[in-house]
Short mmCIF file of C-alpha atoms in Angstrom, two decimals:
data_model
loop_
_atom_site.label_atom_id
_atom_site.label_comp_id
_atom_site.label_asym_id
_atom_site.label_seq_id
_atom_site.Cartn_x
_atom_site.Cartn_y
_atom_site.Cartn_z
CA UNK X 1 111.33 114.51 92.08
CA UNK X 2 108.42 114.54 94.48
CA UNK X 3 105.59 116.98 94.22
CA UNK X 4 106.00 120.26 96.07
CA UNK X 5 103.59 119.45 98.89
CA UNK X 6 105.30 120.01 102.23
CA UNK X 7 105.36 118.11 105.48
CA UNK X 8 103.46 120.77 107.32
CA UNK X 9 100.44 120.24 105.05
CA UNK X 10 100.99 116.53 104.49
CA UNK X 11 101.67 115.23 107.98
CA UNK X 12 99.97 111.91 108.69
CA UNK X 13 97.81 111.44 111.80
CA UNK X 14 99.27 109.30 114.58
CA UNK X 15 96.06 107.22 115.06
CA UNK X 16 96.29 106.14 111.42
CA UNK X 17 99.92 105.08 111.86
CA UNK X 18 99.10 103.12 115.01
CA UNK X 19 96.05 101.43 113.48
CA UNK X 20 97.97 100.35 110.38
CA UNK X 21 100.88 99.13 112.48
CA UNK X 22 98.52 97.10 114.66
CA UNK X 23 97.01 95.50 111.57
CA UNK X 24 100.46 94.59 110.27
CA UNK X 25 101.47 93.23 113.67
CA UNK X 26 98.68 90.69 113.23
CA UNK X 27 99.01 90.01 109.52
CA UNK X 28 102.77 89.43 109.28
CA UNK X 29 103.07 86.56 111.82
CA UNK X 30 99.78 84.99 110.72
CA UNK X 31 100.77 84.99 107.04
CA UNK X 32 104.28 83.80 107.88
CA UNK X 33 102.96 80.83 109.86
CA UNK X 34 100.04 79.89 107.62
CA UNK X 35 101.44 80.67 104.15
CA UNK X 36 105.19 80.77 104.69
CA UNK X 37 107.75 83.46 103.82
CA UNK X 38 107.30 83.11 100.04
CA UNK X 39 103.86 84.69 100.42
CA UNK X 40 105.64 88.03 100.90
CA UNK X 41 106.79 87.90 97.27
CA UNK X 42 103.31 88.92 96.14
CA UNK X 43 103.15 92.51 94.92
CA UNK X 44 100.36 93.27 97.38
CA UNK X 45 102.37 92.04 100.36
CA UNK X 46 105.42 94.00 99.27
CA UNK X 47 103.10 97.00 99.08
CA UNK X 48 101.90 96.39 102.64
CA UNK X 49 105.46 96.38 103.96
CA UNK X 50 106.52 99.48 102.03
CA UNK X 51 103.43 101.29 103.29
CA UNK X 52 104.26 100.38 106.88
CA UNK X 53 107.69 101.99 106.62
CA UNK X 54 106.40 104.82 104.47
CA UNK X 55 103.72 106.03 106.88
CA UNK X 56 106.20 106.31 109.75
CA UNK X 57 108.86 108.03 107.65
CA UNK X 58 106.20 110.06 105.82
CA UNK X 59 108.21 109.34 102.69
CA UNK X 60 106.68 110.30 99.33
CA UNK X 61 108.86 107.71 97.57
CA UNK X 62 108.06 104.81 99.90
CA UNK X 63 104.34 105.55 99.65
CA UNK X 64 104.40 106.22 95.90
CA UNK X 65 106.02 102.85 95.16
CA UNK X 66 103.15 100.66 96.40
CA UNK X 67 100.62 103.09 94.94
CA UNK X 68 102.12 102.59 91.48
CA UNK X 69 102.26 98.85 91.97
CA UNK X 70 98.87 97.93 93.34
CA UNK X 71 96.39 100.78 92.85
CA UNK X 72 94.81 99.44 89.64
CA UNK X 73 95.31 95.70 90.34
CA UNK X 74 93.66 95.99 93.75
CA UNK X 75 90.72 97.86 92.26
CA UNK X 76 90.37 94.91 89.87
CA UNK X 77 90.55 92.61 92.92
CA UNK X 78 87.58 94.45 94.42
CA UNK X 79 85.59 94.17 91.20
CA UNK X 80 86.42 90.49 90.90
CA UNK X 81 85.34 89.85 94.49
CA UNK X 82 81.97 91.55 93.96
CA UNK X 83 81.41 89.59 90.74
CA UNK X 84 82.33 86.30 92.45
CA UNK X 85 80.08 87.17 95.39
CA UNK X 86 77.21 87.66 92.94
CA UNK X 87 77.87 84.24 91.42
CA UNK X 88 79.68 85.43 88.29
CA UNK X 89 83.22 85.15 86.99
CA UNK X 90 85.64 87.92 86.05
CA UNK X 91 89.33 87.07 86.43
CA UNK X 92 89.14 84.43 89.16
CA UNK X 93 91.81 86.20 91.21
CA UNK X 94 89.55 86.22 94.30
CA UNK X 95 88.40 82.61 94.04
CA UNK X 96 90.46 81.80 97.14
CA UNK X 97 88.18 84.07 99.19
CA UNK X 98 85.44 81.48 98.77
CA UNK X 99 87.48 78.35 99.56
CA UNK X 100 86.11 76.54 102.61
CA UNK X 101 89.53 75.00 103.29
CA UNK X 102 90.93 78.47 103.95
CA UNK X 103 90.15 79.62 107.52
CA UNK X 104 87.71 82.51 107.76
CA UNK X 105 90.17 84.74 109.64
CA UNK X 106 92.71 84.36 106.82
CA UNK X 107 90.11 85.42 104.30
CA UNK X 108 89.16 88.29 106.59
CA UNK X 109 92.74 89.57 106.68
CA UNK X 110 92.80 89.44 102.89
CA UNK X 111 90.19 92.19 102.69
CA UNK X 112 93.12 94.60 102.85
CA UNK X 113 93.17 94.24 99.06
CA UNK X 114 89.95 96.22 98.99
CA UNK X 115 90.89 99.15 101.24
CA UNK X 116 94.65 99.47 100.65
CA UNK X 117 94.44 101.33 97.31
CA UNK X 118 92.17 103.96 98.85
CA UNK X 119 94.46 104.33 101.86
CA UNK X 120 97.46 104.78 99.54
CA UNK X 121 95.58 107.41 97.55
CA UNK X 122 94.91 109.32 100.77
CA UNK X 123 98.54 109.00 101.88
CA UNK X 124 100.00 110.17 98.58
CA UNK X 125 97.65 113.14 98.49
CA UNK X 126 98.87 114.07 101.96
CA UNK X 127 102.63 113.64 101.58
CA UNK X 128 103.10 114.05 97.83
CA UNK X 129 103.88 111.82 94.85
CA UNK X 130 107.46 110.92 93.91
CA UNK X 131 107.74 110.44 90.15
CA UNK X 132 110.72 108.12 90.51
CA UNK X 133 108.31 105.46 91.73
CA UNK X 134 107.31 104.42 88.20
CA UNK X 135 110.80 103.31 87.18
CA UNK X 136 111.75 101.89 90.59
CA UNK X 137 108.57 99.85 91.02
CA UNK X 138 108.75 98.56 87.44
CA UNK X 139 112.29 97.31 88.06
CA UNK X 140 111.23 95.69 91.33
CA UNK X 141 108.22 94.07 89.67
CA UNK X 142 110.36 92.58 86.90
CA UNK X 143 112.76 91.07 89.43
CA UNK X 144 109.88 89.60 91.42
CA UNK X 145 108.25 88.15 88.30
CA UNK X 146 111.47 86.42 87.28
CA UNK X 147 112.01 85.04 90.78
CA UNK X 148 108.43 83.79 90.98
CA UNK X 149 108.55 82.16 87.55
CA UNK X 150 111.91 80.42 87.83
CA UNK X 151 112.11 79.66 91.56
CA UNK X 152 108.57 79.49 92.99
CA UNK X 153 105.97 76.68 92.59
CA UNK X 154 103.74 76.49 89.51
CA UNK X 155 99.95 76.01 89.71
CA UNK X 156 98.88 72.71 91.24
CA UNK X 157 95.60 70.94 91.93
CA UNK X 158 96.97 69.85 95.32
CA UNK X 159 98.57 73.08 96.51
CA UNK X 160 96.15 73.60 99.42
CA UNK X 161 96.66 77.12 100.75
CA UNK X 162 100.41 77.21 100.05
CA UNK X 163 101.46 80.02 97.68
CA UNK X 164 101.77 78.91 94.05
CA UNK X 165 101.73 80.87 90.80
CA UNK X 166 102.83 83.95 92.74
CA UNK X 167 101.98 87.18 90.91
CA UNK X 168 100.16 85.17 88.22
CA UNK X 169 103.33 84.27 86.33
CA UNK X 170 101.58 81.14 84.97
CA UNK X 171 98.14 82.65 84.38
CA UNK X 172 95.19 83.58 86.57
CA UNK X 173 94.50 80.09 87.98
CA UNK X 174 96.40 78.59 90.92
CA UNK X 175 95.34 75.11 89.81
CA UNK X 176 96.19 74.98 86.10
CA UNK X 177 98.67 77.02 84.08
CA UNK X 178 97.28 79.06 81.18
CA UNK X 179 97.39 77.39 77.78
CA UNK X 180 96.78 80.38 75.49
CA UNK X 181 100.47 80.83 74.68
CA UNK X 182 103.92 79.45 75.59
CA UNK X 183 104.78 79.99 79.28
CA UNK X 184 107.68 82.38 78.61
CA UNK X 185 105.51 84.38 76.21
CA UNK X 186 102.96 84.85 79.01
CA UNK X 187 105.71 85.99 81.37
CA UNK X 188 107.05 88.43 78.79
CA UNK X 189 103.56 89.75 78.10
CA UNK X 190 103.01 90.30 81.81
CA UNK X 191 106.30 92.18 82.11
CA UNK X 192 105.23 94.50 79.27
CA UNK X 193 101.55 94.96 80.11
CA UNK X 194 101.92 95.66 83.82
CA UNK X 195 103.91 98.88 83.29
CA UNK X 196 101.90 99.99 80.26
CA UNK X 197 98.38 99.14 81.41
CA UNK X 198 98.64 99.55 85.19
CA UNK X 199 101.71 101.48 86.35
CA UNK X 200 101.91 104.23 83.73
CA UNK X 201 98.23 105.30 84.03
CA UNK X 202 98.58 105.37 87.81
CA UNK X 203 101.75 107.45 87.47
CA UNK X 204 99.93 110.07 85.40
CA UNK X 205 96.87 110.00 87.65
CA UNK X 206 98.84 110.50 90.86
CA UNK X 207 100.92 113.28 89.34
CA UNK X 208 97.77 115.05 88.17
CA UNK X 209 95.94 114.63 91.49
CA UNK X 210 98.83 115.85 93.61
CA UNK X 211 99.43 118.84 91.34
CA UNK X 212 95.77 119.78 91.63
CA UNK X 213 95.85 119.44 95.40
CA UNK X 214 98.98 121.54 95.76
CA UNK X 215 97.58 124.20 93.44
CA UNK X 216 94.30 124.24 95.35
CA UNK X 217 96.02 124.58 98.72
CA UNK X 218 98.86 126.91 97.88
CA UNK X 219 97.50 129.28 95.24
CA UNK X 220 96.67 132.55 97.01
CA UNK X 221 93.39 134.29 96.45
CA UNK X 222 93.72 137.39 94.27
CA UNK X 223 93.99 140.64 96.14
CA UNK X 224 90.98 142.93 95.69
CA UNK X 225 91.70 145.86 93.42
CA UNK X 226 91.85 149.28 95.02
CA UNK X 227 88.87 151.43 94.12
#
């Protein structure tokens, strides 16, 4: 069930909807042409599409799903980018942002990874959090991981900018698969750790934040006692 916030208090501003739609009107054809349709199997791109529909429908479920899926990972993306920018190394997930072979405008579009989690937090606080999102997103993530592992390309030294190792099913590098453990063990570990380490904490956080907001907005002030 979604939190008890109502549409009257949670309505989303039209300029925000139009601005996000304009961004997606640019990103979708550019990514489709430059990366191909398989790029939309990434969790973050699925999140973008769900958010687009969710902001127009003002649907707690459609906005809660991407929040569960990408809130923590995209915060890690931001940290990794700052570390890489400073010349260090964290996870390597933003290494592509510094590849000269990748056009600057493509890298510019990819900055959505940095602002999308904060936008989703704002949206969920406005329309409410739907607790079904944890189970539904976890199921979707497992399906995507299996598809990406068994049907999509593995890491390659010659992949260029084409999507490989989608959703890190072979490790964090797009050039060489991880060698810490057997490939299927890595996949299984990812399927377990994503819900436990990323989705479940976000689920509890969003439930707590939306309950606090509703309580703060809806709890009436006590009536003064008659003297």
